[in-house]
CSV table of C-alpha atoms and ligand atoms in Angstrom, one decimal:
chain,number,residue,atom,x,y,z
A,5,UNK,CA,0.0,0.0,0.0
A,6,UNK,CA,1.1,3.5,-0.7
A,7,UNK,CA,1.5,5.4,3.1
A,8,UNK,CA,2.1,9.4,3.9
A,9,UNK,CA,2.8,9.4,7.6
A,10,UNK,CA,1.9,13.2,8.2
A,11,UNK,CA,3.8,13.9,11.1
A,12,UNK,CA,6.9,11.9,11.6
A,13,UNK,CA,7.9,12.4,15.2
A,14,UNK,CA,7.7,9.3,18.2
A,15,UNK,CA,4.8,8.1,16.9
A,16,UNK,CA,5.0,8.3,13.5
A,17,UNK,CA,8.8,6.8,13.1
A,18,UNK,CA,7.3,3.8,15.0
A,19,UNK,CA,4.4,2.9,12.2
A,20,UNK,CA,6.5,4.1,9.3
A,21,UNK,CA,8.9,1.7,10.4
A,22,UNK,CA,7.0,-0.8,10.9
A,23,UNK,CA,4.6,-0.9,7.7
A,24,UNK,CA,8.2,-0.1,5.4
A,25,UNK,CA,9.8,-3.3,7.6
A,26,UNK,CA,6.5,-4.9,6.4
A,27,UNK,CA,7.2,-3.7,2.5
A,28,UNK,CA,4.7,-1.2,1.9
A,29,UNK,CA,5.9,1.9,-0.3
A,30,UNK,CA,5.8,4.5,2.5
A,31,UNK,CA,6.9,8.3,2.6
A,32,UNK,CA,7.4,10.6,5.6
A,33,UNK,CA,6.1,14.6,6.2
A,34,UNK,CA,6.9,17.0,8.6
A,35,UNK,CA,8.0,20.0,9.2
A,36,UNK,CA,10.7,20.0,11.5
A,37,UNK,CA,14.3,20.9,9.6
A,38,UNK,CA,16.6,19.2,12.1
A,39,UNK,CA,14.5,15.9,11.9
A,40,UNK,CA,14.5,15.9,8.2
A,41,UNK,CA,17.5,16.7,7.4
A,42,UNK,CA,19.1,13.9,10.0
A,43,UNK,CA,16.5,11.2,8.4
A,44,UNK,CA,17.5,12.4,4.7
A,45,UNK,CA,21.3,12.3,5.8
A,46,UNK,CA,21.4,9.2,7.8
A,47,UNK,CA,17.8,7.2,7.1
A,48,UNK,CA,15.7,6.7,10.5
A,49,UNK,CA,17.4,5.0,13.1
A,50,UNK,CA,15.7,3.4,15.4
A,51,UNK,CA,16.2,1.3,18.5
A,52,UNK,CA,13.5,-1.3,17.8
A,53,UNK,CA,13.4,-3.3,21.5
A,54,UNK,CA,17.2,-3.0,22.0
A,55,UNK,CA,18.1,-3.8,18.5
A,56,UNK,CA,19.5,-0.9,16.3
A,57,UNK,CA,17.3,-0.2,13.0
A,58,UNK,CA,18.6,1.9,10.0
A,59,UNK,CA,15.3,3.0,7.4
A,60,UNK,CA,15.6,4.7,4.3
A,61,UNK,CA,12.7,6.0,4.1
A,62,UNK,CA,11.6,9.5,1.7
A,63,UNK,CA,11.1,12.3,4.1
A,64,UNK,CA,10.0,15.7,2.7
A,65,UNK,CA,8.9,19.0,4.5
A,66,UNK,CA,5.3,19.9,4.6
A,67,UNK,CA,5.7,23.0,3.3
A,68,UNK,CA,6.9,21.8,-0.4
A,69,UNK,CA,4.1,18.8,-0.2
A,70,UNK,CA,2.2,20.1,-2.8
A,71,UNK,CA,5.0,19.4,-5.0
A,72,UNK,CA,5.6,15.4,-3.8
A,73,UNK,CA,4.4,12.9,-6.8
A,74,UNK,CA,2.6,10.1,-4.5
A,75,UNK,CA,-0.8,9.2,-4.7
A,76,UNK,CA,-1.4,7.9,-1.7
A,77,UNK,CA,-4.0,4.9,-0.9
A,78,UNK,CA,-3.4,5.6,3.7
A,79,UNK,CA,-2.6,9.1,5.1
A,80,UNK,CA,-1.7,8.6,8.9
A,81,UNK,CA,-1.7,11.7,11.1
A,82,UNK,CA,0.6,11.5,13.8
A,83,UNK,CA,0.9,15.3,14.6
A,84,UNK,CA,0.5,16.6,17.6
A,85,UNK,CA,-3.2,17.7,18.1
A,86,UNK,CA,-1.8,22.0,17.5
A,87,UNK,CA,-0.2,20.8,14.5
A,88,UNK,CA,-2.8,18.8,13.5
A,89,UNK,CA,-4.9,21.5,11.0
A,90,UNK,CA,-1.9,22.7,9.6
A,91,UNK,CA,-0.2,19.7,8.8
A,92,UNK,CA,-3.7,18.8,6.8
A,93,UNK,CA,-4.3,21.9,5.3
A,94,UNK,CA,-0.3,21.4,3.7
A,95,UNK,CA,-0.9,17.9,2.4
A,96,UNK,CA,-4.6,18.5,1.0
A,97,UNK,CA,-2.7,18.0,-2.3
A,98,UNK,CA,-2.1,14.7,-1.5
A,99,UNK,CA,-6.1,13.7,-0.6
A,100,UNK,CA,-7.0,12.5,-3.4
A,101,UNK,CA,-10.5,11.0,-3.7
A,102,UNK,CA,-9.5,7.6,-2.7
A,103,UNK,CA,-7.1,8.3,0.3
A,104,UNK,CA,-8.4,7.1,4.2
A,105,UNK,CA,-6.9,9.3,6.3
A,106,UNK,CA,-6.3,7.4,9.8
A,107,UNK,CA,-6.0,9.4,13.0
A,108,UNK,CA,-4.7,7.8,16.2
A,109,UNK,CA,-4.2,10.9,18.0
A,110,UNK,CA,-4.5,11.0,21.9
A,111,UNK,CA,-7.5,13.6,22.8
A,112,UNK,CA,-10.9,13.7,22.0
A,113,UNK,CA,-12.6,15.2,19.2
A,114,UNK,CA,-10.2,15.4,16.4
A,115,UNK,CA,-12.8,14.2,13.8
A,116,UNK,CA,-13.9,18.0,13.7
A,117,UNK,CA,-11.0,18.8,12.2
A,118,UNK,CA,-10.2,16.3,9.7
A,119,UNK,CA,-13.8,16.8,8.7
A,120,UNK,CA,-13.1,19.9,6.9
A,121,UNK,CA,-10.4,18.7,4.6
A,122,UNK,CA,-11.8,14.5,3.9
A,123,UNK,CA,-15.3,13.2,3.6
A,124,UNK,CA,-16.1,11.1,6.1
A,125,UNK,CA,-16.1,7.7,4.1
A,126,UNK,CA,-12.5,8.2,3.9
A,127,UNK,CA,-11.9,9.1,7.7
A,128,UNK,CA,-10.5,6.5,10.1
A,129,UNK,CA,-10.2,7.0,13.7
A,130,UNK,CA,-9.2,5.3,16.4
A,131,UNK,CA,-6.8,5.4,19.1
A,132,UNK,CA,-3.3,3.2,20.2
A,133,UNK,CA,-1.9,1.5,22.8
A,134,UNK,CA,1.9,1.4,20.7
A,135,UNK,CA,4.3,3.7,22.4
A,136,UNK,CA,7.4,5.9,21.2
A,137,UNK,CA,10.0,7.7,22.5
A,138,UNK,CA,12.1,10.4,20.4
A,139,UNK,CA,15.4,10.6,21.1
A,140,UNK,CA,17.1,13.5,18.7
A,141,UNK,CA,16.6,14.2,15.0
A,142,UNK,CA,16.2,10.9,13.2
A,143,UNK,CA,16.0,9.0,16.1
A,144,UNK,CA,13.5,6.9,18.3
A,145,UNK,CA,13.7,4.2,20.8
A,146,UNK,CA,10.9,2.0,20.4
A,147,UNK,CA,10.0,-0.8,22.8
A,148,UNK,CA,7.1,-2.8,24.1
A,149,UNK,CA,3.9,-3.9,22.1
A,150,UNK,CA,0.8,-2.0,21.6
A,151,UNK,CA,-2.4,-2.2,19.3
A,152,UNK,CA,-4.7,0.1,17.5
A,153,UNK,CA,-8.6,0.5,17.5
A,154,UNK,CA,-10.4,2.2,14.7
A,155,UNK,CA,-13.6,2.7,13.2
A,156,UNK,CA,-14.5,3.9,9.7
A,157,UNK,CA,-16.9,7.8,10.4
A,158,UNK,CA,-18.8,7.0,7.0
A,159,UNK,CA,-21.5,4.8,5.8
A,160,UNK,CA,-19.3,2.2,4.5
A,161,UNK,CA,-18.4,0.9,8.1
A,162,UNK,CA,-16.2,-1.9,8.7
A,163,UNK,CA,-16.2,-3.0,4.9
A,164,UNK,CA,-14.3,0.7,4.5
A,165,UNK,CA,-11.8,-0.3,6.8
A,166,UNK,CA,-11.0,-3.5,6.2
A,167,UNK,CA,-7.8,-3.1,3.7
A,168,UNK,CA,-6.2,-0.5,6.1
A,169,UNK,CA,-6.8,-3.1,8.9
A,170,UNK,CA,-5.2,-5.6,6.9
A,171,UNK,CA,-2.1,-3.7,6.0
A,172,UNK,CA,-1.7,-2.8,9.9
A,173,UNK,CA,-1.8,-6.2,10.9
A,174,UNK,CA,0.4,-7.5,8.2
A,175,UNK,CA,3.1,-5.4,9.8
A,176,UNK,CA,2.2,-6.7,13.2
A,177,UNK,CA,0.6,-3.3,14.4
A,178,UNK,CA,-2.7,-5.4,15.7
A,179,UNK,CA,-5.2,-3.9,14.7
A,180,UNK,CA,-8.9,-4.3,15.0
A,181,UNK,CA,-12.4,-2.7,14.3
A,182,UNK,CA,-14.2,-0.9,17.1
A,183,UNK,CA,-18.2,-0.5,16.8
A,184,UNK,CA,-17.8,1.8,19.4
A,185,UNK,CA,-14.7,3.8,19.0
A,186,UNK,CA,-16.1,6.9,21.5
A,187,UNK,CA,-15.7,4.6,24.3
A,188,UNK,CA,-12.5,3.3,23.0
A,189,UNK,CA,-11.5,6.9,23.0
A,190,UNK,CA,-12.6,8.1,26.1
A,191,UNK,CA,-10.7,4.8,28.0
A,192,UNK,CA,-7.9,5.8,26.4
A,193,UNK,CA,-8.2,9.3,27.0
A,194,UNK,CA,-8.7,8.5,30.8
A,195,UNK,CA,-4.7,7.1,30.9
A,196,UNK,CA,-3.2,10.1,28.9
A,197,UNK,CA,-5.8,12.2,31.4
A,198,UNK,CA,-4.1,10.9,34.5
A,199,UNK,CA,-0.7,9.8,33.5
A,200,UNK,CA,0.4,12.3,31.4
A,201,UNK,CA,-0.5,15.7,33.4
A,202,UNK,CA,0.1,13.7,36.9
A,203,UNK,CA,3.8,12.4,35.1
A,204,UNK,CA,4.9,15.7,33.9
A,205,UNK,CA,4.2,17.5,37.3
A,206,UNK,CA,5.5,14.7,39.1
A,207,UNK,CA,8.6,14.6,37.3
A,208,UNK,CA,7.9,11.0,37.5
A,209,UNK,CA,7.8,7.8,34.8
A,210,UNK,CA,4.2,5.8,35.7
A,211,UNK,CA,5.2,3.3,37.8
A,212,UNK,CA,7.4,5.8,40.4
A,213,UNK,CA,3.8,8.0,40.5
A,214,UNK,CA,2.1,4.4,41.1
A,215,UNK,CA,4.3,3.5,43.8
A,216,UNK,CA,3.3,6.8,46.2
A,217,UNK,CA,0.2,5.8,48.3
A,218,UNK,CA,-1.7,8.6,46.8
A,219,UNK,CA,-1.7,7.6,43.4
A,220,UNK,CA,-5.2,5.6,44.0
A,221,UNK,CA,-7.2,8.4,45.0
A,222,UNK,CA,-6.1,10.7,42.6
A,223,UNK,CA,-6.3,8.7,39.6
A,224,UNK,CA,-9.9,7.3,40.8
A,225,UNK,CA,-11.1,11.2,41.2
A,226,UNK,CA,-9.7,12.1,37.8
A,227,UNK,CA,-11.3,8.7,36.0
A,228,UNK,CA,-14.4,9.5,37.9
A,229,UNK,CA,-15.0,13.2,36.2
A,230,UNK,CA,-14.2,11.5,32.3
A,231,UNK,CA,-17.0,8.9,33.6
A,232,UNK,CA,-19.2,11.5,34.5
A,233,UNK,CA,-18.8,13.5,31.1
A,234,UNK,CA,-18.9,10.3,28.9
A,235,UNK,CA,-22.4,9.2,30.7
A,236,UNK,CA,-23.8,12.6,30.0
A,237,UNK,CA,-23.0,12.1,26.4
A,238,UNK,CA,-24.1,8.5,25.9
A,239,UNK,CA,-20.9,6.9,25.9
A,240,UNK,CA,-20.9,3.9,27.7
A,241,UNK,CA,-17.9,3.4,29.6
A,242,UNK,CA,-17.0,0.7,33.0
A,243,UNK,CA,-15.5,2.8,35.2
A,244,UNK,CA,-13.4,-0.5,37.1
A,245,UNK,CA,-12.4,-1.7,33.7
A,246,UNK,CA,-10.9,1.8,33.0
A,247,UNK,CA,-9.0,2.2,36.4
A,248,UNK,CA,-7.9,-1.6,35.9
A,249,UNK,CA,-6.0,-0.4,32.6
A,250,UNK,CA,-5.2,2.6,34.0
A,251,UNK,CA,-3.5,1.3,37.1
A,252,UNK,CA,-1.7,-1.3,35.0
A,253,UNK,CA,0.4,1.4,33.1
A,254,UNK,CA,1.9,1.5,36.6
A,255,UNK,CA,3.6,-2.3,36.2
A,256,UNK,CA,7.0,-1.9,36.0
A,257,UNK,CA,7.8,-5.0,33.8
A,258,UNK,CA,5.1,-4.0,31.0
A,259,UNK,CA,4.9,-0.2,30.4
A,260,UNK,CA,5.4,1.9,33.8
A,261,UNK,CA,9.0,3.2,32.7
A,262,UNK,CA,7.5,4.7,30.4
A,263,UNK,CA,7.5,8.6,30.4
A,264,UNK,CA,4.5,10.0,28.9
A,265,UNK,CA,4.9,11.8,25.6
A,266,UNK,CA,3.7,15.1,27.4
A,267,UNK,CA,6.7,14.2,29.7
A,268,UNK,CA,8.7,14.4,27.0
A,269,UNK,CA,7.4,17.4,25.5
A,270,UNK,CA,7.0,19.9,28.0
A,271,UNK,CA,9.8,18.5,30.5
A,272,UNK,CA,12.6,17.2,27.9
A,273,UNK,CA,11.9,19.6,25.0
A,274,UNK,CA,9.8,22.6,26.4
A,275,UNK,CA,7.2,22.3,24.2
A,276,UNK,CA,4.0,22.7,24.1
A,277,UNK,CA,1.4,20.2,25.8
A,278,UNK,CA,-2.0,18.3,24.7
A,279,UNK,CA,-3.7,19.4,27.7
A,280,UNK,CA,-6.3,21.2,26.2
A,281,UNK,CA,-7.6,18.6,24.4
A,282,UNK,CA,-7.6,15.9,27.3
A,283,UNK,CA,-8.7,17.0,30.8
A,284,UNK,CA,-9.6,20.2,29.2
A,285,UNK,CA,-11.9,18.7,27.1
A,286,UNK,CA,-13.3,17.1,29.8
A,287,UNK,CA,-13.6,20.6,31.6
A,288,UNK,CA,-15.6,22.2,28.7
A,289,UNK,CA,-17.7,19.2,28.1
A,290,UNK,CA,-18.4,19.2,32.2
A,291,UNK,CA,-19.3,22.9,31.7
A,292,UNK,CA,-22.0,22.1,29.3
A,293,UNK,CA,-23.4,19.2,31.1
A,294,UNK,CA,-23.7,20.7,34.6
A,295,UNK,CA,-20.8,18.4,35.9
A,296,UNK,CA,-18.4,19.8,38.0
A,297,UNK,CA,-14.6,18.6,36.9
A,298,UNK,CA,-12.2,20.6,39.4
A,299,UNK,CA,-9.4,17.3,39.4
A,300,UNK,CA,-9.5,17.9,35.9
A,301,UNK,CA,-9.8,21.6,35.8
A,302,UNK,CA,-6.7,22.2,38.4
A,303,UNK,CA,-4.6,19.6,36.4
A,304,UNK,CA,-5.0,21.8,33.2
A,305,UNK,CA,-3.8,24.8,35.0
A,306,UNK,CA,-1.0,23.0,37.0
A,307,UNK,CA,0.4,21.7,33.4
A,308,UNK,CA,-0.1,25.6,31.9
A,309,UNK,CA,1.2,26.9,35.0
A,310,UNK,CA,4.3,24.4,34.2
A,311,UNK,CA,4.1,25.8,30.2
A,312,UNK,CA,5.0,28.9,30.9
A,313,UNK,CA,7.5,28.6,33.6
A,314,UNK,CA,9.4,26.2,31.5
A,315,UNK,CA,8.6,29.4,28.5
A,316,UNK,CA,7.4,26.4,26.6
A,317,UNK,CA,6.8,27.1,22.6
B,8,NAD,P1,6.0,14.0,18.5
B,8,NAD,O1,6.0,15.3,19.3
B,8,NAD,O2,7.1,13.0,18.7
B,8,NAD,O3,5.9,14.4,17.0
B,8,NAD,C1,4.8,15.2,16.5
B,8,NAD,C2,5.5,16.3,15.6
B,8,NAD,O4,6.3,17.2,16.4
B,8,NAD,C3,6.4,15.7,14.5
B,8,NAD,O5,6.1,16.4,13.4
B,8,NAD,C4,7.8,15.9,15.1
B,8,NAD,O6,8.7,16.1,14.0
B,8,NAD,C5,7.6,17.3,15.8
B,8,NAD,N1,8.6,17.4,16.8
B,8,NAD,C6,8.9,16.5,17.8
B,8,NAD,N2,9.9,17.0,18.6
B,8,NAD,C7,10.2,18.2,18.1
B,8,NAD,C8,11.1,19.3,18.5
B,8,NAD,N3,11.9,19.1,19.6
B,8,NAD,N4,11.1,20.4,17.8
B,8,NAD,C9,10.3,20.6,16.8
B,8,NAD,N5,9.4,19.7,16.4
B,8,NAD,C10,9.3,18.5,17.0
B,8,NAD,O7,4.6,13.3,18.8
B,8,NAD,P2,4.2,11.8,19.2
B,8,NAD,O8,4.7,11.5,20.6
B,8,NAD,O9,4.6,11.0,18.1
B,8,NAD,O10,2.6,11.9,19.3
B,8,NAD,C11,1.8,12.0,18.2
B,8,NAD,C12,0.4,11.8,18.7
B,8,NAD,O11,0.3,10.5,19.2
B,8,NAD,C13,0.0,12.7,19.8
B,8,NAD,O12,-1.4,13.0,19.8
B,8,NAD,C14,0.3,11.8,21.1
B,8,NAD,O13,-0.5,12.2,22.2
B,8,NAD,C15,-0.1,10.5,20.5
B,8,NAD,N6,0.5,9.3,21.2
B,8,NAD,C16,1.8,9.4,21.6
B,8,NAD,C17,2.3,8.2,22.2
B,8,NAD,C18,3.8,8.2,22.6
B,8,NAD,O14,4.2,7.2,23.3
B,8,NAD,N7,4.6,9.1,22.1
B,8,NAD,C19,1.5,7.1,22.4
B,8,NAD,C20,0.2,7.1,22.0
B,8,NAD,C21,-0.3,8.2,21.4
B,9,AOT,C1,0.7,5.4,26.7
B,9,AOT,N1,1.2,6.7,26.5
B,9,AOT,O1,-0.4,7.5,25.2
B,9,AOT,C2,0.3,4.6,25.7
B,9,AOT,O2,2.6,8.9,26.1
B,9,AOT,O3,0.9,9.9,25.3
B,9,AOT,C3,1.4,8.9,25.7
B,9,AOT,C4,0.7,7.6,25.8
B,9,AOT,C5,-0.3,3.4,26.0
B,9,AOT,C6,-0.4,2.9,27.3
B,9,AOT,C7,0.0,3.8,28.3
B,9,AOT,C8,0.6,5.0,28.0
């Protein structure tokens, strides 16, 4: 299959790598200069669980895309959410009337965004459990195992995502159909929710943070206001099942050294955090529901707080 990832940071190295290791003809966008210019000079290097990777894989800056010949059959976005209009509105070229365009963003609500620039036959979404860590420009560490969820927005349902599902699964991604991707969303959205803010105000990976005795309580307040929200909107969601996979990011033999990408981007690299679109999401939706959200509401403002002592950009 023919593949754009749009957005070629942590996340995107990981299933460009993967779906090229898995011989699919698959190019790379962004827009940061460093990155591409280390992947153009020295391919994308990867530490794949321990074991070092070189890709050659096309990379190309967003801002000439309208000049890239590639008629893409997959479009994955893996932006981050700010970056997400942009980096559509540069690759419209490339959306051709055939072209799925798969988000796996962390967040809720992206689909209003992609709206504007695919029809909605041709939209995936979904969410991931896959992990990735970048370590400079050209280079990830990748380790552990993960999965993707995804549902097809149009009326062509799971026949519409059937090939794309194939082709994930064929380069041992694991993928699988959701007929009810909201609640998909929101359990995922409940771990970047808690781990991520709680994490990167910690100063802690998840399983230090799940070794203090308060971590229980807090995470269990935080869950229950994303509960609260997703009931009011029809969303069915089992609140134990949720902390269950929540606390299990805490193991420390599966995932729990793990720092959360907003870890790495506001405390590492000083950039810019996904907060708004998690537990502030979550505060907004609260606000029009009549549900009080203050765990989720003083998280927000702890990580902005955090933004711009750090002068993030
Ligand atoms: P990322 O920050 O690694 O990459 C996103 C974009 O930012 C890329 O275009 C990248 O080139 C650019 N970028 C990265 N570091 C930069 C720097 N120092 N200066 C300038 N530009 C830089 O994002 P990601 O972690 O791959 O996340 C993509 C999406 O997937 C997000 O919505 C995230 O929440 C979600 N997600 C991440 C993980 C993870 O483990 N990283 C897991 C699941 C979901
Ligand atoms: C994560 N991490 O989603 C993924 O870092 O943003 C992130 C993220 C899967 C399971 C636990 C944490």
């Amino acid at each position: 299959m023919k593949i754009i990832i749009a957005g070629a940071g942590a996340m995107g190295s990981r299933f460009a790598l993967m779906l090229h290791q898995a011989r699919n003809d698959v190019i790379l966008i962004d827009g940061w200069p460093d990155h591409i210019e280390a992947i153009k000079k020295n391919g994308l290097q990867a530490n794949l669980n321990g074991e070092h990777v070189q890709a050659e894989i096309p990379i190309y800056n967003q801002k000439a895309a309208g000049t890239v010949d590639f008629a893409a059959d997959l479009v994955i976005v893996f932006t981050k959410v700010m970056q997400l209009d942009g980096m559509l509105q540069s690759i419209k070229p490339l959306i051709h009337a055939h072209t799925k365009v798969l988000c796996l963003l962390n967040g809720i609500g992206h689909e209003d965004i992609i709206e504007k620039y695919v029809p909605l036959d041709n939209i995936l979404l979904g969410n991931t459990m896959w992990t990735a860590e970048l370590e400079g420009p050209g280079k990830v560490k990748l380790f552990g195992a993960g999965g993707v969820e995804l549902t097809n927005l149009g009326t062509a349902g799971e026949a519409g995502a059937a090939a794309v599902i194939q082709v994930l699964n064929d380069a041992q991604l694991n993928a699988n159909y959701s007929h009810n991707i909201m609640a998909s969303i929101y359990k995922k959205a409940c771990i970047n929710g808690t781990m991520n803010g709680l994490c990167t105000i910690l100063d802690s990976n998840m399983a230090d943070f799940g070794d203090t005795t308060v971590a229980d309580p807090i995470v269990e307040s935080i869950v229950g206001e994303f509960y609260q929200v997703a009931q009011a909107q029809g969303i069915p969601l089992d609140q134990e099942d949720v902390l269950a996979q929540v606390k299990a990011c805490y193991n420390r033999e599966t995932i729990g050294l793990h720092h959360p990408s907003m870890y790495q981007d506001l405390i590492i690299s000083h950039r810019l955090t996904e907060i708004d679109y998690i537990n502030g999401t979550i505060v907004r939706k609260g606000k029009e529901h009549g549900i009080a959200t203050p765990y989720c509401l003083f998280l927000t403002q702890l990580v902005h707080a955090k933004e711009q002592l750090l002068k993030a950009k």
